[in-house]
Amino acid sequence: MAHRLLVTVLGFLLALIVSARYEDRYDLNTLPWDLRPVSDFIGLWELENKSGNTRQLPPPDLIDFAINPIPKFGARAVNITHSYFDREKNVIRSDYGFMPVKNATKRDPRIHVAYLTTSSEGYSMMEQGTVNGPKITFHLKQFLRRTFDVENHGIELDIREFERQFEQKDFHHMTMKVRAETAVDTEFYTANYRKVAP
Ligand SMILES: *[C@@H]1O[C@H](CO)[C@@H](O)[C@H](O)[C@H]1NC(C)=O
Ligand SMILES: *[C@@H]1O[C@H](CO)[C@@H](O)[C@H](O)[C@H]1NC(C)=O
Ligand SMILES: *[C@@H]1O[C@H](CO)[C@@H](O)[C@H](O)[C@H]1NC(C)=O
């Protein structure tokens, strides 16, 4: 009897922990040690403005960096969601992915990161980089044009080179700089984001 009660209570507690974990997606108290180098980037970021030129690879209107409680590819990872809106604020496109982080070790003092995303437009990008203080810099390693079939908007995207840099300006501001060479042209822009959550 006491045993059954204990099992019930444990099950209830577990359910509480699991649901709490989901809500703790930005809670730095639950941040895995390995994600510390990118802790200031955790949150929901809203595009404030942008300068430069872009045709095929515009900055997302929202960037969501959440704590993923489960290790990915053998490393702790941040969940990435990019959302793009139309004028009426409907989501017209999104990218989902992971940012695994490998903290510095004695043998390798660099903090390695990857930025792995799949777009609702059908392509995937694999970027690799490092964290240097308030900056995370990535270079494109692989571009997969069609990971699944979707209707493209008349533009066949082909990315030849891609560099992405996030820089923390202060606790509530970051910039994303992108330099891309596509089959069509060169795009270069700076986008300013403001943290809207937590
Ligand atoms: C992370 O992403 C996965 C897959 O996209 C999703 O199932 C999971 O709920 C996300 N977790 C958080 C904490 O955002
Ligand atoms: C990970 O990096 C942070 C600083 O970015 C450091 O404080 C921490 O000690 C590192 N953790 C390990 C296990 O190396
Ligand atoms: C763009 O936003 C940043 C803050 O994120 C602000 O400092 C800057 O003045 C803005 N630029 C323009 C042209 O509005």
Coordinates of N, CA and C and ligand atoms in Angstrom, one line a residue:
M1 N 0.8 -1.2 0.0 CA 0.0 0.0 0.0 C 0.9 1.3 0.0
A2 N 1.8 1.3 1.0 CA 2.7 2.4 1.0 C 3.6 2.5 -0.2
H3 N 3.9 1.3 -0.8 CA 4.7 1.2 -2.0 C 3.9 1.9 -3.2
R4 N 2.6 1.5 -3.3 CA 1.8 2.0 -4.4 C 1.7 3.6 -4.3
L5 N 1.5 4.0 -3.1 CA 1.4 5.4 -2.8 C 2.7 6.2 -3.3
L6 N 3.8 5.5 -2.9 CA 5.1 6.1 -3.3 C 5.2 6.2 -4.8
V7 N 4.8 5.1 -5.5 CA 4.9 5.1 -6.9 C 4.1 6.2 -7.5
T8 N 2.9 6.4 -7.0 CA 1.9 7.4 -7.5 C 2.5 8.8 -7.3
V9 N 3.1 9.0 -6.1 CA 3.6 10.3 -5.8 C 4.8 10.6 -6.7
L10 N 5.7 9.6 -6.9 CA 6.9 9.8 -7.7 C 6.4 10.1 -9.2
G11 N 5.4 9.3 -9.6 CA 4.9 9.6 -11.0 C 4.4 11.0 -11.1
F12 N 3.7 11.5 -10.1 CA 3.2 12.8 -10.1 C 4.3 13.8 -10.2
L13 N 5.3 13.6 -9.3 CA 6.5 14.5 -9.3 C 7.2 14.6 -10.6
L14 N 7.4 13.4 -11.2 CA 8.0 13.3 -12.5 C 7.3 14.1 -13.6
A15 N 6.0 13.9 -13.6 CA 5.1 14.7 -14.5 C 5.3 16.2 -14.3
L16 N 5.4 16.6 -13.1 CA 5.7 18.0 -12.8 C 7.0 18.5 -13.3
I17 N 8.0 17.7 -13.0 CA 9.4 18.0 -13.5 C 9.4 18.2 -15.0
V18 N 8.8 17.2 -15.7 CA 8.8 17.2 -17.2 C 8.1 18.4 -17.7
S19 N 7.0 18.8 -17.1 CA 6.2 19.9 -17.6 C 7.0 21.2 -17.3
A20 N 7.6 21.2 -16.1 CA 8.4 22.4 -15.7 C 9.5 22.6 -16.6
R21 N 10.2 21.5 -17.0 CA 11.3 21.6 -17.9 C 10.9 22.2 -19.2
Y22 N 9.7 21.9 -19.7 CA 9.3 22.5 -21.0 C 9.2 24.0 -20.8
E23 N 8.7 24.4 -19.7 CA 8.5 25.9 -19.5 C 9.8 26.6 -19.2
D24 N 10.8 25.8 -18.8 CA 12.1 26.4 -18.5 C 13.0 26.5 -19.7
R25 N 12.4 26.7 -20.8 CA 13.3 26.7 -22.0 C 14.3 27.9 -22.1
Y26 N 14.0 28.9 -21.3 CA 14.9 30.1 -21.2 C 15.5 30.2 -19.8
D27 N 15.2 29.2 -18.9 CA 15.6 29.4 -17.5 C 17.1 29.0 -17.4
L28 N 17.9 30.1 -17.1 CA 19.4 29.9 -17.1 C 19.8 29.0 -15.9
N29 N 18.9 28.8 -14.9 CA 19.2 27.9 -13.8 C 19.2 26.5 -14.2
T30 N 18.6 26.2 -15.4 CA 18.6 24.8 -15.9 C 19.6 24.7 -17.0
L31 N 20.4 25.7 -17.2 CA 21.4 25.7 -18.3 C 22.5 24.6 -18.1
P32 N 22.6 23.7 -19.1 CA 23.7 22.8 -19.0 C 25.1 23.5 -19.0
W33 N 26.0 23.0 -18.2 CA 27.3 23.7 -18.1 C 28.0 24.0 -19.4
D34 N 27.8 23.1 -20.4 CA 28.5 23.2 -21.7 C 27.9 24.4 -22.5
L35 N 26.7 24.8 -22.2 CA 26.0 25.9 -22.9 C 26.4 27.3 -22.4
R36 N 27.2 27.3 -21.3 CA 27.5 28.6 -20.7 C 28.1 29.6 -21.6
P37 N 29.0 29.2 -22.6 CA 29.6 30.2 -23.5 C 28.5 30.9 -24.3
V38 N 27.3 30.4 -24.5 CA 26.3 31.0 -25.3 C 25.1 31.5 -24.5
S39 N 25.3 31.5 -23.2 CA 24.1 31.7 -22.3 C 23.4 33.0 -22.5
D40 N 24.2 34.1 -22.9 CA 23.6 35.4 -23.1 C 22.7 35.4 -24.4
F41 N 22.8 34.4 -25.2 CA 22.0 34.4 -26.4 C 20.7 33.7 -26.2
I42 N 20.5 33.0 -25.1 CA 19.3 32.3 -24.9 C 18.2 33.3 -24.7
G43 N 17.1 33.1 -25.5 CA 15.9 34.0 -25.4 C 15.2 34.1 -26.8
L44 N 14.3 35.0 -26.8 CA 13.5 35.2 -28.0 C 13.9 36.6 -28.5
W45 N 14.3 36.7 -29.7 CA 14.9 37.9 -30.3 C 14.0 38.4 -31.5
E46 N 13.7 39.7 -31.4 CA 12.8 40.3 -32.4 C 13.6 41.2 -33.3
L47 N 13.4 41.1 -34.6 CA 14.1 42.0 -35.5 C 13.7 43.4 -35.3
E48 N 14.6 44.3 -35.2 CA 14.3 45.8 -35.0 C 14.5 46.5 -36.3
N49 N 15.6 46.3 -37.0 CA 15.9 46.9 -38.3 C 17.0 46.2 -38.9
K50 N 17.2 46.5 -40.2 CA 18.3 45.9 -40.9 C 18.9 46.9 -41.9
S51 N 20.2 46.7 -42.3 CA 20.7 47.5 -43.3 C 21.6 46.6 -44.2
G52 N 21.7 47.0 -45.5 CA 22.4 46.1 -46.4 C 21.5 45.6 -47.5
N53 N 22.0 44.6 -48.2 CA 21.1 44.1 -49.3 C 20.9 42.6 -49.2
T54 N 19.7 42.2 -49.4 CA 19.3 40.8 -49.3 C 18.2 40.5 -50.3
R55 N 18.2 39.5 -51.0 CA 17.1 39.1 -51.9 C 16.6 37.7 -51.5
Q56 N 17.5 36.8 -51.3 CA 17.1 35.4 -51.1 C 17.2 34.9 -49.7
L57 N 18.1 35.6 -48.9 CA 18.3 35.1 -47.5 C 18.1 36.2 -46.5
P58 N 16.8 36.6 -46.4 CA 16.5 37.8 -45.5 C 16.7 37.3 -44.0
P59 N 16.9 38.3 -43.1 CA 17.0 38.0 -41.7 C 15.6 37.5 -41.2
P60 N 15.6 36.6 -40.3 CA 14.3 36.2 -39.7 C 13.7 37.3 -38.9
D61 N 12.4 37.4 -38.8 CA 11.7 38.4 -38.0 C 11.8 38.0 -36.5
L62 N 11.9 36.7 -36.2 CA 12.1 36.3 -34.8 C 13.1 35.2 -34.8
I63 N 14.0 35.2 -33.8 CA 15.0 34.2 -33.6 C 14.7 33.6 -32.2
D64 N 14.5 32.4 -32.1 CA 14.3 31.8 -30.8 C 15.4 30.8 -30.5
F65 N 16.1 31.1 -29.4 CA 17.2 30.3 -28.9 C 16.8 29.7 -27.5
A66 N 16.4 28.4 -27.5 CA 15.9 27.8 -26.3 C 16.8 26.7 -25.8
I67 N 16.8 26.5 -24.5 CA 17.7 25.4 -23.9 C 17.0 24.1 -24.3
N68 N 17.8 23.2 -25.0 CA 17.3 21.9 -25.3 C 17.8 20.9 -24.2
P69 N 16.8 20.3 -23.4 CA 17.2 19.5 -22.3 C 17.9 18.2 -22.7
I70 N 17.8 17.8 -24.0 CA 18.4 16.5 -24.4 C 19.6 16.8 -25.3
P71 N 20.8 16.1 -25.0 CA 22.0 16.3 -25.8 C 21.7 15.9 -27.3
K72 N 22.3 16.6 -28.2 CA 22.2 16.3 -29.7 C 23.5 16.1 -30.2
F73 N 23.7 15.1 -31.0 CA 24.9 14.8 -31.7 C 26.1 14.7 -30.7
G74 N 25.8 14.2 -29.5 CA 26.8 14.0 -28.5 C 27.2 15.3 -27.8
A75 N 26.5 16.4 -28.0 CA 26.8 17.6 -27.3 C 25.5 18.3 -26.8
R76 N 25.7 19.2 -25.9 CA 24.5 19.9 -25.4 C 24.2 20.9 -26.5
A77 N 22.9 21.2 -26.7 CA 22.5 22.1 -27.8 C 21.4 23.1 -27.4
V78 N 21.4 24.2 -28.2 CA 20.4 25.2 -28.1 C 19.4 24.9 -29.3
N79 N 18.1 25.0 -29.0 CA 17.1 24.8 -30.0 C 17.0 26.1 -30.8
I80 N 17.0 26.0 -32.1 CA 16.9 27.2 -33.0 C 15.6 27.2 -33.7
T81 N 14.8 28.3 -33.6 CA 13.7 28.5 -34.5 C 13.7 29.9 -35.1
H82 N 13.7 30.0 -36.4 CA 13.6 31.2 -37.1 C 12.2 31.4 -37.7
S83 N 11.6 32.5 -37.5 CA 10.3 32.7 -38.1 C 10.3 34.0 -38.9
Y84 N 9.6 33.9 -40.1 CA 9.5 35.0 -41.0 C 8.0 35.3 -41.2
F85 N 7.7 36.6 -41.1 CA 6.3 37.1 -41.2 C 6.0 37.8 -42.5
D86 N 4.7 37.8 -42.8 CA 4.3 38.7 -43.9 C 3.8 40.0 -43.2
R87 N 3.3 40.9 -43.9 CA 2.9 42.2 -43.4 C 1.8 42.1 -42.3
E88 N 1.0 41.0 -42.4 CA 0.0 40.8 -41.4 C 0.4 40.0 -40.2
K89 N 1.8 39.8 -40.1 CA 2.4 39.0 -39.0 C 2.0 37.5 -39.1
N90 N 1.6 37.0 -40.2 CA 1.4 35.6 -40.3 C 2.8 34.9 -40.6
V91 N 3.0 33.8 -40.0 CA 4.3 33.1 -40.3 C 4.2 32.5 -41.7
I92 N 5.2 33.0 -42.6 CA 5.2 32.5 -44.0 C 6.3 31.5 -44.2
R93 N 7.2 31.4 -43.2 CA 8.4 30.5 -43.4 C 9.0 30.3 -42.1
S94 N 9.6 29.2 -41.9 CA 10.4 29.0 -40.6 C 11.6 28.1 -40.9
D95 N 12.6 28.2 -40.0 CA 13.7 27.3 -40.1 C 13.8 26.7 -38.6
Y96 N 14.1 25.4 -38.6 CA 14.3 24.8 -37.3 C 15.7 24.1 -37.2
G97 N 16.2 24.0 -36.0 CA 17.5 23.4 -35.9 C 18.1 23.4 -34.5
F98 N 19.4 23.1 -34.5 CA 20.1 22.9 -33.3 C 21.4 23.7 -33.4
M99 N 21.9 24.2 -32.2 CA 23.2 24.7 -32.1 C 24.0 23.9 -31.0
P100 N 24.7 22.9 -31.4 CA 25.5 22.1 -30.4 C 26.7 23.0 -30.1
V101 N 27.1 22.9 -28.8 CA 28.2 23.7 -28.3 C 29.2 22.7 -27.6
K102 N 30.4 22.8 -28.0 CA 31.5 22.0 -27.3 C 32.4 23.0 -26.6
N103 N 32.4 22.9 -25.3 CA 33.2 23.9 -24.5 C 34.7 23.7 -24.7
A104 N 35.4 24.6 -24.4 CA 36.9 24.5 -24.4 C 37.4 23.4 -23.5
T105 N 38.5 22.8 -23.9 CA 39.1 21.8 -23.1 C 40.6 22.3 -23.0
K106 N 41.3 21.5 -22.2 CA 42.8 21.9 -22.0 C 43.5 21.7 -23.3
R107 N 43.1 20.6 -24.1 CA 43.8 20.4 -25.4 C 43.4 21.3 -26.5
D108 N 42.1 21.7 -26.4 CA 41.6 22.6 -27.5 C 40.9 23.8 -26.8
P109 N 41.6 24.9 -26.8 CA 41.0 26.1 -26.0 C 39.8 26.8 -26.8
R110 N 39.5 26.3 -28.0 CA 38.5 27.0 -28.7 C 37.1 26.4 -28.3
I111 N 36.1 27.2 -28.3 CA 34.7 26.8 -28.1 C 34.1 26.5 -29.4
H112 N 33.9 25.3 -29.8 CA 33.3 25.0 -31.1 C 31.8 25.0 -31.0
V113 N 31.2 25.5 -32.1 CA 29.7 25.5 -32.2 C 29.3 25.1 -33.6
A114 N 28.1 24.6 -33.8 CA 27.6 24.4 -35.1 C 26.2 25.0 -35.2
Y115 N 25.7 25.2 -36.4 CA 24.4 25.9 -36.6 C 23.7 25.0 -37.6
L116 N 22.9 24.1 -37.2 CA 22.3 23.2 -38.2 C 20.8 23.5 -38.3
T117 N 20.4 23.9 -39.5 CA 19.0 24.3 -39.7 C 18.4 23.7 -41.0
T118 N 17.1 23.5 -40.9 CA 16.4 23.1 -42.1 C 15.2 24.1 -42.2
S119 N 15.1 24.5 -43.5 CA 14.1 25.6 -43.8 C 12.8 24.9 -44.3
S120 N 11.7 25.6 -44.0 CA 10.4 25.1 -44.6 C 10.5 25.3 -46.1
E121 N 11.5 26.0 -46.6 CA 11.6 26.1 -48.1 C 12.3 24.9 -48.7
G122 N 12.7 24.0 -47.8 CA 13.2 22.7 -48.3 C 14.7 22.5 -48.3
Y123 N 15.5 23.5 -47.9 CA 16.9 23.3 -47.9 C 17.5 23.2 -46.5
S124 N 18.7 22.7 -46.3 CA 19.3 22.6 -45.0 C 20.7 23.2 -45.1
M125 N 21.1 23.7 -44.0 CA 22.5 24.3 -43.9 C 23.2 23.8 -42.7
M126 N 24.5 23.5 -42.9 CA 25.3 23.0 -41.8 C 26.4 24.1 -41.7
E127 N 26.4 24.8 -40.6 CA 27.5 25.8 -40.4 C 28.3 25.4 -39.2
Q128 N 29.6 25.8 -39.2 CA 30.5 25.5 -38.1 C 31.2 26.8 -37.7
G129 N 31.5 26.9 -36.4 CA 32.2 28.1 -36.0 C 32.7 28.0 -34.6
T130 N 33.0 29.2 -34.0 CA 33.6 29.3 -32.7 C 32.9 30.4 -32.0
V131 N 33.0 30.4 -30.6 CA 32.6 31.5 -29.8 C 33.8 32.2 -29.3
N132 N 33.8 33.6 -29.5 CA 34.8 34.4 -28.9 C 34.2 35.5 -28.1
G133 N 34.1 35.3 -26.8 CA 33.5 36.4 -26.0 C 32.1 36.6 -26.4
P134 N 31.7 37.8 -26.8 CA 30.3 38.1 -27.2 C 30.0 37.8 -28.6
K135 N 30.9 37.2 -29.3 CA 30.7 36.9 -30.8 C 30.6 35.4 -31.0
I136 N 29.7 35.0 -31.9 CA 29.7 33.6 -32.5 C 29.8 33.8 -34.0
T137 N 30.8 33.2 -34.5 CA 31.1 33.3 -36.0 C 31.0 31.9 -36.6
F138 N 30.2 31.8 -37.7 CA 30.0 30.6 -38.4 C 30.4 30.7 -39.9
H139 N 30.8 29.5 -40.4 CA 31.0 29.4 -41.9 C 30.3 28.2 -42.4
L140 N 29.7 28.4 -43.6 CA 29.0 27.3 -44.2 C 29.9 26.1 -44.5
K141 N 29.4 24.9 -44.0 CA 30.2 23.7 -44.3 C 29.5 22.9 -45.4
Q142 N 28.1 22.9 -45.3 CA 27.4 22.2 -46.3 C 26.0 22.8 -46.6
F143 N 25.6 22.8 -47.8 CA 24.3 23.3 -48.2 C 23.6 22.2 -48.9
L144 N 22.4 21.8 -48.4 CA 21.7 20.8 -49.1 C 20.4 21.4 -49.7
R145 N 20.4 21.5 -51.0 CA 19.4 22.2 -51.7 C 18.0 21.7 -51.5
R146 N 17.9 20.4 -51.5 CA 16.5 19.7 -51.4 C 16.6 18.6 -50.4
T147 N 16.2 18.8 -49.2 CA 16.1 17.7 -48.3 C 14.7 17.1 -48.3
F148 N 13.7 17.9 -48.8 CA 12.4 17.3 -49.0 C 11.8 18.3 -50.0
D149 N 10.7 17.8 -50.7 CA 10.1 18.6 -51.8 C 9.1 19.6 -51.3
V150 N 9.4 20.8 -51.6 CA 8.3 21.8 -51.4 C 8.3 22.7 -52.6
E151 N 7.2 23.5 -52.7 CA 7.1 24.4 -53.8 C 8.0 25.5 -53.5
N152 N 8.9 25.8 -54.4 CA 9.8 27.0 -54.2 C 9.1 28.2 -54.9
H153 N 9.5 29.4 -54.5 CA 8.8 30.6 -55.0 C 9.5 31.1 -56.3
G154 N 9.7 30.1 -57.2 CA 10.3 30.5 -58.5 C 11.8 30.8 -58.5
I155 N 12.4 30.7 -57.3 CA 13.8 30.9 -57.2 C 14.5 29.7 -56.7
E156 N 15.4 29.2 -57.5 CA 16.2 28.0 -57.1 C 17.4 28.6 -56.3
L157 N 17.4 28.4 -55.0 CA 18.5 28.9 -54.2 C 19.7 28.0 -54.3
D158 N 20.8 28.6 -54.5 CA 22.1 27.8 -54.4 C 23.1 28.7 -53.7
I159 N 23.5 28.3 -52.5 CA 24.4 29.1 -51.7 C 25.8 28.5 -51.9
R160 N 26.7 29.4 -52.3 CA 28.1 29.0 -52.5 C 29.0 29.3 -51.3
E161 N 28.7 30.5 -50.7 CA 29.5 30.8 -49.5 C 28.5 31.5 -48.5
F162 N 28.8 31.3 -47.2 CA 27.8 31.9 -46.3 C 28.6 32.1 -45.0
E163 N 28.6 33.3 -44.5 CA 29.2 33.6 -43.1 C 28.1 34.3 -42.3
R164 N 28.0 33.8 -41.0 CA 27.0 34.4 -40.1 C 27.7 34.8 -38.8
Q165 N 27.5 36.0 -38.3 CA 28.1 36.3 -37.1 C 27.0 36.9 -36.2
F166 N 26.9 36.4 -35.0 CA 26.0 37.0 -34.0 C 26.9 37.7 -33.0
E167 N 26.5 38.9 -32.6 CA 27.3 39.7 -31.6 C 26.3 40.3 -30.6
Q168 N 26.7 40.0 -29.3 CA 25.9 40.5 -28.2 C 26.4 42.0 -28.0
K169 N 25.4 42.9 -28.1 CA 25.8 44.3 -27.9 C 25.6 44.7 -26.4
D170 N 24.5 44.3 -25.8 CA 24.3 44.4 -24.4 C 23.3 43.3 -24.1
F171 N 22.8 43.3 -22.9 CA 21.9 42.1 -22.5 C 20.7 42.0 -23.4
H172 N 20.2 43.2 -23.9 CA 18.9 43.2 -24.7 C 19.1 43.3 -26.2
H173 N 20.3 43.5 -26.6 CA 20.5 43.7 -28.0 C 21.6 42.8 -28.6
M174 N 21.3 42.3 -29.8 CA 22.4 41.6 -30.6 C 22.2 41.9 -32.0
T175 N 23.3 41.7 -32.8 CA 23.3 41.9 -34.2 C 23.6 40.6 -34.9
M176 N 23.0 40.4 -36.1 CA 23.4 39.2 -36.9 C 23.9 39.8 -38.2
K177 N 25.1 39.5 -38.5 CA 25.7 39.9 -39.8 C 25.8 38.7 -40.7
V178 N 25.3 38.9 -41.9 CA 25.4 37.8 -42.9 C 26.1 38.3 -44.2
R179 N 27.0 37.4 -44.7 CA 27.6 37.7 -46.0 C 27.4 36.4 -46.8
A180 N 26.7 36.5 -47.9 CA 26.3 35.2 -48.6 C 26.6 35.4 -50.1
E181 N 27.1 34.4 -50.7 CA 27.2 34.3 -52.1 C 26.3 33.3 -52.6
T182 N 25.3 33.7 -53.4 CA 24.4 32.7 -54.0 C 24.7 32.6 -55.5
A183 N 24.0 31.8 -56.2 CA 24.2 31.7 -57.6 C 23.8 33.0 -58.3
V184 N 22.9 33.8 -57.6 CA 22.4 35.0 -58.2 C 23.2 36.3 -57.9
D185 N 23.6 36.4 -56.7 CA 24.3 37.6 -56.3 C 25.0 37.5 -55.0
T186 N 25.6 38.6 -54.5 CA 26.2 38.6 -53.1 C 25.3 39.4 -52.2
E187 N 25.0 38.8 -51.1 CA 24.2 39.5 -50.1 C 25.0 39.8 -48.9
F188 N 24.8 41.0 -48.3 CA 25.6 41.4 -47.2 C 24.7 42.3 -46.3
Y189 N 24.4 41.9 -45.1 CA 23.5 42.8 -44.3 C 23.8 42.6 -42.8
T190 N 23.4 43.6 -42.1 CA 23.5 43.6 -40.6 C 22.0 43.8 -40.1
A191 N 21.6 42.9 -39.2 CA 20.3 43.0 -38.7 C 20.4 43.1 -37.2
N192 N 19.6 44.1 -36.6 CA 19.6 44.3 -35.2 C 18.4 43.7 -34.5
Y193 N 18.7 43.0 -33.4 CA 17.6 42.3 -32.7 C 17.5 42.8 -31.3
R194 N 16.3 42.7 -30.7 CA 16.0 43.1 -29.3 C 15.5 41.9 -28.6
K195 N 15.9 41.6 -27.4 CA 15.4 40.5 -26.7 C 14.0 40.8 -26.1
V196 N 13.0 39.9 -26.5 CA 11.7 40.2 -26.0 C 11.3 39.1 -25.0
A197 N 12.0 38.1 -24.8 CA 11.8 37.1 -23.7 C 13.1 36.4 -23.4
P198 N 13.4 35.9 -22.2 CA 12.5 35.9 -21.1 C 12.5 37.3 -20.5
Ligands
LIG1 C1 13.4 21.6 -29.4 O1 13.2 21.3 -30.7 C2 12.5 20.0 -30.8 C3 12.4 19.7 -32.3 O2 12.2 20.8 -33.1 C4 11.1 20.1 -30.2 O3 10.5 18.9 -30.3 C5 11.4 20.5 -28.7 O4 10.1 20.6 -28.1 C6 12.1 21.8 -28.6 N1 12.4 22.0 -27.2 C7 12.5 23.2 -26.7 C8 12.8 23.3 -25.2 O5 12.3 24.2 -27.4
LIG2 C1 32.7 26.2 -20.1 O1 32.9 27.6 -20.4 C2 32.7 28.5 -19.4 C3 33.0 29.9 -19.9 O2 32.5 30.1 -21.2 C4 33.5 28.2 -18.2 O3 33.1 29.1 -17.2 C5 33.3 26.7 -17.8 O4 34.2 26.4 -16.7 C6 33.5 25.8 -18.9 N1 33.1 24.4 -18.5 C7 33.9 23.4 -18.7 C8 33.4 22.1 -18.2 O5 35.0 23.5 -19.2
LIG3 C1 18.3 50.0 -35.3 O1 18.2 49.3 -34.0 C2 19.2 49.6 -33.1 C3 19.0 48.9 -31.8 O2 18.8 47.5 -32.0 C4 19.4 51.1 -32.9 O3 20.5 51.3 -32.0 C5 19.6 51.8 -34.2 O4 19.5 53.2 -34.0 C6 18.4 51.5 -35.2 N1 18.7 52.1 -36.5 C7 17.8 52.7 -37.2 C8 18.2 53.2 -38.5 O5 16.6 52.8 -36.8

